[in-house]
CSV table of C-alpha atoms and ligand atoms in Angstrom, one decimal:
chain,number,residue,atom,x,y,z
A,643,MET,CA,86.6,60.1,130.4
A,644,LYS,CA,88.0,63.8,129.4
A,645,ASN,CA,84.1,65.1,129.5
A,646,ARG,CA,84.4,65.4,132.4
A,647,ILE,CA,85.5,68.4,134.3
A,648,LEU,CA,86.6,69.3,137.9
A,649,ILE,CA,86.3,73.6,139.4
A,650,LYS,CA,88.4,72.6,142.8
A,651,ASN,CA,90.2,75.2,144.6
A,652,ALA,CA,87.1,78.3,144.9
A,653,SER,CA,87.4,80.1,147.2
A,654,GLU,CA,84.0,81.0,147.2
A,655,LEU,CA,81.5,78.5,145.5
A,656,VAL,CA,78.3,80.5,145.5
A,657,THR,CA,75.4,77.9,143.7
A,658,CYS,CA,72.4,80.1,144.7
A,659,SER,CA,70.8,76.9,145.2
A,660,GLY,CA,66.8,76.4,145.0
A,661,PHE,CA,64.7,75.9,142.5
A,662,LYS,CA,61.9,78.1,142.2
A,663,ALA,CA,62.6,81.9,142.7
A,664,LYS,CA,63.4,83.6,145.8
A,665,HIS,CA,61.5,85.4,147.7
A,666,GLY,CA,62.2,88.8,150.2
A,667,ASN,CA,64.2,87.5,152.6
A,668,GLU,CA,64.6,84.8,151.0
A,669,MET,CA,67.0,86.4,148.1
A,670,ASN,CA,70.5,87.0,150.7
A,671,GLU,CA,70.3,82.6,151.3
A,672,LEU,CA,73.8,82.7,148.2
A,673,HIS,CA,74.6,79.1,149.7
A,674,VAL,CA,78.2,80.2,149.4
A,675,ILE,CA,81.2,77.0,150.4
A,676,ASP,CA,84.5,78.4,151.0
A,677,ASN,CA,86.6,76.3,148.9
A,678,GLY,CA,84.1,75.1,146.7
A,679,ALA,CA,84.6,72.3,144.0
A,680,VAL,CA,82.1,71.2,141.6
A,681,ILE,CA,82.3,68.4,139.1
A,682,ILE,CA,80.4,68.5,135.5
A,683,GLU,CA,79.7,65.5,133.7
A,684,ASP,CA,78.3,65.8,129.8
A,685,GLY,CA,77.1,69.1,130.7
A,686,ILE,CA,75.5,68.8,133.8
A,687,ILE,CA,76.6,68.6,137.1
A,688,LYS,CA,76.8,66.1,139.3
A,689,ALA,CA,78.5,66.6,142.8
A,690,VAL,CA,79.4,70.0,144.8
A,691,GLY,CA,81.0,70.7,147.8
A,692,THR,CA,84.3,71.2,149.5
A,693,THR,CA,87.6,71.0,147.6
A,694,GLU,CA,88.5,68.4,150.0
A,695,GLY,CA,84.8,66.5,150.5
A,696,ILE,CA,85.0,65.6,146.4
A,697,LEU,CA,88.9,65.5,146.3
A,698,GLY,CA,87.7,62.1,149.5
A,699,MET,CA,85.3,60.3,147.1
A,700,HIS,CA,87.8,61.7,143.2
A,701,ARG,CA,90.7,60.6,141.4
A,702,GLU,CA,91.0,64.4,140.3
A,703,SER,CA,93.5,62.0,137.1
A,704,ASP,CA,89.5,61.1,135.9
A,705,PHE,CA,89.1,65.2,135.5
A,706,ASN,CA,90.1,68.1,132.7
A,707,VAL,CA,91.5,70.1,136.3
A,708,ILE,CA,90.3,73.9,135.9
A,709,ASP,CA,92.3,75.5,138.9
A,710,ALA,CA,90.0,78.1,140.6
A,711,GLU,CA,92.4,79.4,143.9
A,712,GLY,CA,92.0,82.9,144.5
A,713,LYS,CA,88.4,82.9,141.9
A,714,ALA,CA,85.2,83.0,143.0
A,715,VAL,CA,82.3,80.7,141.5
A,716,LEU,CA,78.6,81.4,140.5
A,717,PRO,CA,75.5,80.3,138.0
A,718,GLY,CA,75.9,82.2,134.9
A,719,PHE,CA,73.8,84.2,134.8
A,720,VAL,CA,70.3,85.2,132.9
A,721,ASP,CA,69.9,88.3,130.8
A,722,SER,CA,66.2,87.8,131.2
A,723,HIS,CA,64.8,90.7,129.0
A,724,THR,CA,66.4,92.0,126.3
A,725,HIS,CA,65.4,93.5,122.7
A,726,PHE,CA,69.0,91.9,120.2
A,727,VAL,CA,67.7,91.0,117.8
A,728,PHE,CA,66.7,94.4,115.5
A,729,GLY,CA,68.2,97.0,112.7
A,730,GLY,CA,70.1,99.9,112.2
A,731,TYR,CA,71.6,101.6,115.5
A,732,ARG,CA,69.5,104.8,116.6
A,733,ALA,CA,72.5,106.7,118.6
A,734,GLU,CA,71.3,110.4,115.7
A,735,GLU,CA,68.2,109.7,118.2
A,736,PHE,CA,70.3,109.1,121.5
A,737,SER,CA,71.6,111.9,121.0
A,738,TRP,CA,68.8,114.1,121.2
A,739,ARG,CA,67.5,112.9,124.4
A,740,LEU,CA,70.7,114.0,125.3
A,741,ARG,CA,69.5,117.6,124.9
A,742,GLY,CA,65.6,116.8,126.3
A,743,ASP,CA,63.7,115.1,124.2
A,744,LYS,CA,61.5,112.3,125.5
A,745,TYR,CA,61.7,109.2,124.6
A,746,MET,CA,57.4,109.7,123.8
A,747,ASP,CA,57.5,112.3,122.7
A,748,ILE,CA,60.5,110.8,119.6
A,749,MET,CA,58.1,107.8,119.9
A,750,LYS,CA,55.0,110.1,118.7
A,751,ARG,CA,57.1,112.2,116.5
A,752,GLY,CA,57.3,108.7,114.4
A,753,GLY,CA,60.5,107.5,115.6
A,754,GLY,CA,61.8,105.7,118.4
A,755,ILE,CA,60.4,102.2,117.7
A,756,ALA,CA,59.8,102.8,114.1
A,757,SER,CA,62.9,103.5,112.9
A,758,SER,CA,63.5,101.2,114.8
A,759,VAL,CA,60.4,98.9,113.1
A,760,LYS,CA,61.9,100.2,109.9
A,761,SER,CA,65.8,98.7,109.6
A,762,THR,CA,64.4,95.3,110.4
A,763,ARG,CA,62.1,94.9,107.8
A,764,GLU,CA,64.5,96.1,105.8
A,765,ALA,CA,67.6,93.7,106.5
A,766,SER,CA,67.7,90.6,105.1
A,767,MET,CA,67.7,86.9,107.4
A,768,GLN,CA,71.1,87.2,107.0
A,769,GLN,CA,72.4,90.8,108.3
A,770,LEU,CA,70.9,90.2,110.9
A,771,LEU,CA,72.1,86.5,112.5
A,772,ASP,CA,75.4,88.5,111.4
A,773,ALA,CA,74.7,91.3,113.7
A,774,GLY,CA,72.9,88.6,116.2
A,775,LEU,CA,76.0,86.2,116.0
A,776,LYS,CA,78.3,89.0,117.7
A,777,ARG,CA,75.7,91.0,119.9
A,778,LEU,CA,76.0,87.3,122.1
A,779,ASN,CA,79.4,87.1,121.8
A,780,SER,CA,79.7,90.1,123.6
A,781,ILE,CA,76.7,89.3,125.7
A,782,LEU,CA,78.3,86.5,126.4
A,783,SER,CA,81.7,87.1,127.7
A,784,PHE,CA,79.1,89.4,130.5
A,785,GLY,CA,79.2,86.3,131.9
A,786,VAL,CA,74.8,85.8,130.6
A,787,THR,CA,74.4,81.7,129.6
A,788,THR,CA,71.3,82.0,128.5
A,789,VAL,CA,69.8,84.9,127.3
A,790,GLU,CA,65.7,86.0,127.2
A,791,GLY,CA,64.8,87.4,123.5
A,792,LYS,CA,61.6,89.6,121.8
A,793,SER,CA,60.5,90.1,118.0
A,794,GLY,CA,59.1,93.8,118.3
A,795,TYR,CA,60.7,95.4,115.7
A,796,GLY,CA,59.0,93.9,112.7
A,797,LEU,CA,55.1,94.9,113.4
A,798,ASP,CA,54.1,92.4,110.2
A,799,PHE,CA,53.4,88.9,110.1
A,800,ASP,CA,57.1,88.2,108.0
A,801,THR,CA,59.4,90.4,110.5
A,802,GLU,CA,57.7,89.1,113.0
A,803,ILE,CA,58.1,85.9,111.6
A,804,LYS,CA,61.6,86.6,110.1
A,805,GLN,CA,62.9,88.2,113.6
A,806,LEU,CA,61.8,84.8,116.3
A,807,GLU,CA,63.1,82.1,113.2
A,808,VAL,CA,66.5,84.6,113.1
A,809,MET,CA,66.7,84.0,117.4
A,810,LYS,CA,65.5,80.5,117.0
A,811,GLU,CA,68.7,80.0,114.4
A,812,LEU,CA,71.3,81.6,116.6
A,813,ASP,CA,69.8,79.6,118.9
A,814,ARG,CA,71.1,77.0,117.3
A,815,MET,CA,74.4,78.4,116.1
A,816,HIS,CA,75.6,80.1,119.1
A,817,PRO,CA,76.0,78.0,122.3
A,818,LEU,CA,74.0,80.5,124.5
A,819,ASP,CA,70.8,79.8,125.0
A,820,VAL,CA,68.3,81.5,123.5
A,821,VAL,CA,64.4,82.4,125.1
A,822,ARG,CA,62.2,83.5,122.5
A,823,THR,CA,59.6,86.0,123.2
A,824,PHE,CA,56.9,87.4,120.6
A,825,MET,CA,56.0,91.1,121.1
A,826,GLY,CA,54.3,92.2,118.4
A,827,ALA,CA,52.7,94.4,120.2
A,828,HIS,CA,55.3,96.1,121.4
A,829,ALA,CA,53.8,99.5,119.4
A,830,VAL,CA,50.7,100.1,116.6
A,831,PRO,CA,52.4,99.6,113.2
A,832,VAL,CA,52.4,102.6,110.9
A,833,GLU,CA,50.3,100.4,108.7
A,834,TYR,CA,47.3,100.7,111.5
A,835,ALA,CA,48.4,104.1,113.3
A,836,GLY,CA,45.4,105.5,115.5
A,837,ARG,CA,44.1,101.8,115.2
A,838,ALA,CA,45.4,100.0,118.0
A,839,ASP,CA,42.6,97.4,119.0
A,840,ASP,CA,41.8,96.4,115.1
A,841,TYR,CA,46.1,94.8,115.3
A,842,ILE,CA,45.1,93.6,118.1
A,843,ASP,CA,42.8,91.6,116.4
A,844,TYR,CA,44.9,91.8,112.8
A,845,LEU,CA,47.8,89.7,116.1
A,846,ILE,CA,45.2,87.3,117.3
A,847,ALA,CA,44.1,86.5,114.3
A,848,SER,CA,47.0,86.6,112.0
A,849,VAL,CA,50.2,85.8,113.4
A,850,LEU,CA,49.1,84.1,116.5
A,851,PRO,CA,49.0,81.1,115.9
A,852,CYS,CA,51.3,80.9,113.5
A,853,VAL,CA,54.2,81.9,116.3
A,854,THR,CA,52.3,78.9,117.8
A,855,GLU,CA,51.6,76.5,114.9
A,856,LYS,CA,56.2,77.0,114.4
A,857,ARG,CA,56.6,76.8,118.2
A,858,LEU,CA,58.5,80.3,117.5
A,859,ALA,CA,58.4,82.3,120.8
A,860,GLU,CA,57.9,80.8,124.7
A,861,PHE,CA,56.1,83.3,125.8
A,862,CYS,CA,54.3,86.9,124.3
A,863,ASP,CA,54.7,90.2,125.8
A,864,VAL,CA,53.4,93.1,124.8
A,865,PHE,CA,53.9,97.5,126.0
A,866,CYS,CA,50.9,98.2,128.2
A,867,GLU,CA,51.5,102.0,128.3
A,868,GLU,CA,49.7,105.2,127.7
A,869,ASN,CA,49.8,106.0,124.3
A,870,VAL,CA,50.4,102.6,123.0
A,871,PHE,CA,48.2,100.1,124.6
A,872,SER,CA,45.5,99.5,126.2
A,873,VAL,CA,44.9,97.4,129.8
A,874,GLU,CA,42.3,96.2,128.0
A,875,GLN,CA,44.4,95.8,125.0
A,876,SER,CA,46.4,93.6,126.4
A,877,ARG,CA,44.9,91.9,128.4
A,878,LYS,CA,42.8,90.9,126.0
A,879,LEU,CA,45.8,90.0,123.6
A,880,LEU,CA,47.9,87.7,126.6
A,881,THR,CA,44.0,86.2,127.3
A,882,LYS,CA,44.3,83.7,123.9
A,883,ALA,CA,48.6,83.8,123.7
A,884,LYS,CA,47.8,82.3,127.3
A,885,ASP,CA,45.1,79.9,126.1
A,886,MET,CA,46.9,79.2,122.8
A,887,GLY,CA,50.2,78.2,125.0
A,888,LEU,CA,52.0,80.5,125.9
A,889,LYS,CA,53.4,82.2,129.4
A,890,LEU,CA,53.4,85.9,129.9
A,891,LYS,CA,55.6,89.4,130.3
A,892,ILE,CA,54.1,92.4,130.4
A,893,HIS,CA,56.4,95.6,129.5
A,894,ALA,CA,54.2,97.6,133.2
A,895,ASP,CA,54.1,101.1,134.7
A,896,GLU,CA,57.4,101.8,132.2
A,897,ILE,CA,56.2,105.7,132.5
A,898,VAL,CA,52.6,106.3,133.6
A,899,GLN,CA,50.9,104.4,136.2
A,900,LEU,CA,48.9,101.9,134.3
A,901,GLY,CA,48.6,99.4,135.8
A,902,GLY,CA,50.4,97.1,134.6
A,903,ALA,CA,51.8,94.9,137.4
A,904,GLU,CA,48.7,94.7,138.6
A,905,LEU,CA,47.4,92.8,135.4
A,906,ALA,CA,50.2,90.9,135.3
A,907,ALA,CA,49.2,89.4,138.4
A,908,GLU,CA,45.0,88.8,137.0
A,909,LEU,CA,46.5,87.1,134.0
A,910,GLY,CA,49.8,85.1,135.8
A,911,ALA,CA,52.6,86.1,133.5
A,912,VAL,CA,56.0,84.8,135.0
A,913,SER,CA,56.8,88.3,134.8
A,914,ALA,CA,56.0,92.1,135.3
A,915,ASP,CA,58.9,94.1,133.4
A,916,HIS,CA,60.6,97.9,134.4
A,917,LEU,CA,57.9,99.2,136.8
A,918,LEU,CA,59.5,102.3,136.9
A,919,GLN,CA,56.1,103.3,138.4
A,920,ALA,CA,54.3,100.6,139.8
A,921,SER,CA,51.9,101.5,142.9
A,922,ASN,CA,51.7,100.1,146.1
A,923,GLU,CA,48.3,97.4,145.5
A,924,GLY,CA,50.5,96.1,142.1
A,925,ILE,CA,53.8,95.4,144.4
A,926,LYS,CA,51.3,94.1,146.5
A,927,ALA,CA,50.0,92.2,143.4
A,928,MET,CA,52.9,90.9,142.3
A,929,ALA,CA,54.4,89.6,146.0
A,930,GLU,CA,51.1,88.0,146.5
A,931,GLY,CA,50.2,86.4,142.8
A,932,SER,CA,54.3,85.4,142.3
A,933,VAL,CA,54.9,87.1,138.7
A,934,ILE,CA,58.6,88.0,139.0
A,935,SER,CA,59.8,91.0,139.0
A,936,THR,CA,62.2,91.8,136.8
A,937,LEU,CA,64.0,95.6,137.3
A,938,LEU,CA,66.3,96.9,134.9
A,939,PRO,CA,68.2,99.8,135.9
A,940,CYS,CA,70.2,100.9,132.5
A,941,THR,CA,67.4,101.4,130.9
A,942,ALA,CA,66.3,104.1,134.0
A,943,PHE,CA,69.7,105.3,133.7
A,944,SER,CA,70.3,105.8,130.0
A,945,LEU,CA,66.6,107.6,129.9
A,946,ARG,CA,67.2,110.0,132.6
A,947,GLU,CA,64.2,107.9,134.9
A,948,SER,CA,63.8,107.9,138.1
A,949,PHE,CA,64.6,104.2,139.4
A,950,ALA,CA,62.3,101.4,139.8
A,951,ARG,CA,60.9,100.9,144.3
A,952,GLY,CA,63.7,97.6,143.3
A,953,ARG,CA,64.5,98.2,147.1
A,954,GLU,CA,61.2,98.7,148.5
A,955,MET,CA,59.3,95.8,146.1
A,956,ILE,CA,61.9,93.5,148.1
A,957,ASP,CA,60.8,94.1,151.0
A,958,ARG,CA,57.7,93.4,150.6
A,959,GLY,CA,57.8,90.3,149.7
A,960,CYS,CA,58.4,90.5,145.6
A,961,ALA,CA,60.9,88.1,144.1
A,962,VAL,CA,62.6,91.2,141.7
A,963,ALA,CA,65.0,89.7,138.7
A,964,LEU,CA,67.9,92.8,136.6
A,965,ALA,CA,68.0,92.2,133.6
A,966,THR,CA,69.9,94.6,130.3
A,967,ASP,CA,66.6,95.7,128.3
A,968,PHE,CA,69.3,95.4,125.8
A,969,ASN,CA,67.3,96.9,122.8
A,970,PRO,CA,68.8,100.4,119.8
A,971,GLY,CA,66.5,103.0,121.6
A,972,SER,CA,65.9,103.2,125.6
A,973,CYS,CA,68.5,101.3,127.0
A,974,PHE,CA,71.5,100.3,124.1
A,975,THR,CA,74.4,98.4,126.7
A,976,GLU,CA,74.7,95.0,126.9
A,977,SER,CA,76.5,95.6,130.4
A,978,ILE,CA,75.2,93.1,133.4
A,979,ALA,CA,78.4,94.8,134.7
A,980,LEU,CA,76.7,97.9,134.4
A,981,VAL,CA,73.1,96.8,135.6
A,982,PHE,CA,74.7,95.8,138.9
A,983,ALA,CA,76.5,98.8,139.6
A,984,LEU,CA,73.1,100.6,139.4
A,985,ALA,CA,70.9,97.7,141.4
A,986,CYS,CA,73.4,97.9,143.7
A,987,ILE,CA,74.3,101.4,144.3
A,988,GLN,CA,72.0,103.9,142.7
A,989,MET,CA,68.7,100.6,143.7
A,990,ASN,CA,70.1,99.9,147.0
A,991,LEU,CA,69.8,96.0,146.7
A,992,SER,CA,72.5,94.5,148.7
A,993,ILE,CA,74.9,92.9,146.1
A,994,GLU,CA,73.8,89.1,147.3
A,995,GLU,CA,69.9,90.1,146.4
A,996,ALA,CA,72.2,91.3,143.0
A,997,ILE,CA,73.0,88.0,142.1
A,998,THR,CA,70.6,86.4,143.2
A,999,ALA,CA,68.5,88.4,140.5
A,1000,LEU,CA,70.8,87.5,137.8
A,1001,THR,CA,70.5,83.8,138.1
A,1002,ILE,CA,68.0,82.2,140.3
A,1003,ASN,CA,65.0,85.0,139.9
A,1004,GLY,CA,65.8,85.1,136.4
A,1005,ALA,CA,66.3,81.3,135.8
A,1006,ALA,CA,62.5,81.4,137.3
A,1007,ALA,CA,62.1,84.2,134.4
A,1008,VAL,CA,62.4,82.4,131.7
A,1009,GLY,CA,60.6,79.2,133.5
A,1010,ARG,CA,64.0,77.5,133.7
A,1011,GLU,CA,64.7,77.7,137.5
A,1012,HIS,CA,64.7,73.5,137.1
A,1013,GLU,CA,67.3,73.5,134.9
A,1014,ILE,CA,69.4,76.5,135.5
A,1015,GLY,CA,70.0,79.7,138.4
A,1016,SER,CA,72.1,77.6,140.3
A,1017,ILE,CA,75.0,75.3,141.1
A,1018,ASP,CA,72.6,72.3,141.9
A,1019,ILE,CA,73.0,68.2,141.4
A,1020,GLY,CA,71.5,67.6,137.7
A,1021,LYS,CA,71.0,71.3,136.8
A,1022,LYS,CA,73.1,71.9,133.2
A,1023,ALA,CA,76.5,72.9,134.0
A,1024,ASP,CA,77.2,76.9,132.7
A,1025,ILE,CA,78.8,78.8,135.7
A,1026,ILE,CA,81.3,81.0,135.3
A,1027,ILE,CA,84.8,81.9,137.3
A,1028,LEU,CA,85.6,86.0,138.1
A,1029,GLU,CA,88.9,86.9,138.3
A,1030,PHE,CA,88.9,87.6,142.4
A,1031,PRO,CA,88.3,85.7,145.5
A,1032,SER,CA,84.8,87.4,145.9
A,1033,TYR,CA,81.8,87.9,144.1
A,1034,LYS,CA,81.7,91.2,146.5
A,1035,PHE,CA,84.3,91.9,143.3
A,1036,ILE,CA,81.3,92.4,141.2
A,1037,PRO,CA,79.7,96.0,142.0
A,1038,TYR,CA,83.0,97.3,143.2
A,1039,HIS,CA,84.7,96.9,139.9
A,1040,VAL,CA,82.0,99.2,138.6
A,1041,GLY,CA,80.4,98.8,135.2
A,1042,VAL,CA,83.7,96.5,134.3
A,1043,SER,CA,83.1,92.6,133.6
A,1044,THR,CA,84.7,90.5,136.8
A,1045,VAL,CA,83.9,87.5,134.8
A,1046,GLU,CA,87.3,86.1,133.0
A,1047,LYS,CA,86.1,82.6,132.2
A,1048,VAL,CA,82.8,81.4,131.6
A,1049,ILE,CA,81.5,77.2,131.1
A,1050,LYS,CA,78.4,76.7,129.4
A,1051,ASN,CA,76.3,73.1,129.4
A,1052,GLY,CA,80.1,72.2,131.3
A,1053,LYS,CA,82.1,73.3,127.3
A,1054,LEU,CA,84.8,76.2,128.4
A,1055,VAL,CA,83.8,78.4,125.6
A,1056,PHE,CA,84.8,82.0,127.6
A,1057,ASP,CA,88.4,82.4,128.8
A,1058,LYS,CA,89.8,85.8,129.2
A,1059,GLU,CA,93.1,85.0,129.9
A,1060,LYS,CA,92.9,83.1,126.9
A,1061,GLY,CA,92.1,86.0,124.7
A,1062,GLY,CA,88.7,85.6,124.9
A,1063,LEU,CA,85.8,84.0,122.9
A,1064,LEU,CA,86.4,80.0,122.7
A,1065,CYS,CA,83.1,78.9,120.1
B,1376,NIG,O1,62.0,97.7,126.7
B,1376,NIG,N1,60.1,100.1,126.3
B,1376,NIG,C1,59.6,99.3,125.5
B,1376,NIG,N2,60.6,99.2,124.3
B,1376,NIG,C2,61.9,99.3,124.2
B,1376,NIG,C3,62.1,99.7,124.1
B,1376,NIG,C4,62.2,100.1,122.6
B,1376,NIG,C5,63.2,101.0,122.2
B,1376,NIG,O2,63.4,101.5,121.9
B,1376,NIG,O3,62.7,100.3,120.4
B,1376,NIG,C6,62.1,99.1,126.3
B,1376,NIG,O4,62.7,99.8,127.1
B,1377,FE,FE1,61.5,96.3,127.4
């Protein structure tokens, strides 16, 4: 009987109702119910309405009751772009960047991603699991209930597979859902220096088949960037990955305007990510091709680059998602609170648009818009309760998490009032 939960008296029940990505103007539609209530049974949302309406049809004594009086209730956030499994750290490199070194120059000198590759190759499965668990706990505390994670710090068969297997195990061990992306094309490894074409062929012939046969990933991603992988090389790898059943993502137009957004539309990618330099044609192609435009404002902030043109993208009809890009180099933060504040303050997204970008559009960016990302009957009960009465407090409390409780699959897994993590 008591696996039934009733959340009642929510000052704002922000449902984000919908089963597909929201584009352009639709991103402002949050579908807020004042004094709202939700019924959860066996981890699934069974009823949504006003507290009066729900209590008129159900007996309170049949439920574990959570009284959300004076609190806003929302769908759990989806962090649809991270690289959270890695060995070692790069604090030294961060200090060089503060002195003026550029991210790509450090990478050209053999630092950057290559430095994390070395540490990740050296790390044992257990070390990666231990670090991964701690990071997932922190990610959860920001109200995230589903997180995407990429390989790409191995760049050889064993380590790429090791990273994906670590994420598979973390998904089993931890309440958070982990969506896995194969990103063997994150950089050209030292063994293939100057031979990016050969490395792409190696990934296609030797790594991709194992990833797909063992079902280790749902997505394939590539760093399509000047001096990393060209549009042609990216197209070749992604076309093969698609043929082999993977969905596609692209690190697109981050540092140089290369045409990654256009390529994402051409290949029917689920998302194009970063987009700091995306062209007008690329923005149009993403809007028309229903490619999710995933923006990562903490990366632009950490790299001291100009922010992506998020406002314009929405005005031109794109479906924008927001994510952290949590990684040891360009953006060492899992703070959804900071992502949110930067999106509103620096990219001029409305608070409503930012919520959509982190819920239903984030869900669509990981291909799960039918299961998560909104408080709708039939979806997983992934729900957060804020410490404050309105969703408007999220960016207002700049960079600080306003999340008090996290319910994952119908289970209370985080409660600030009870000291934090309950799992
Ligand atoms: O999304 N741009 C490429 N990849 C990551 C950074 C990885 C790293 O610096 O370790 C990103 O920013
Ligand atoms: Fe990234």
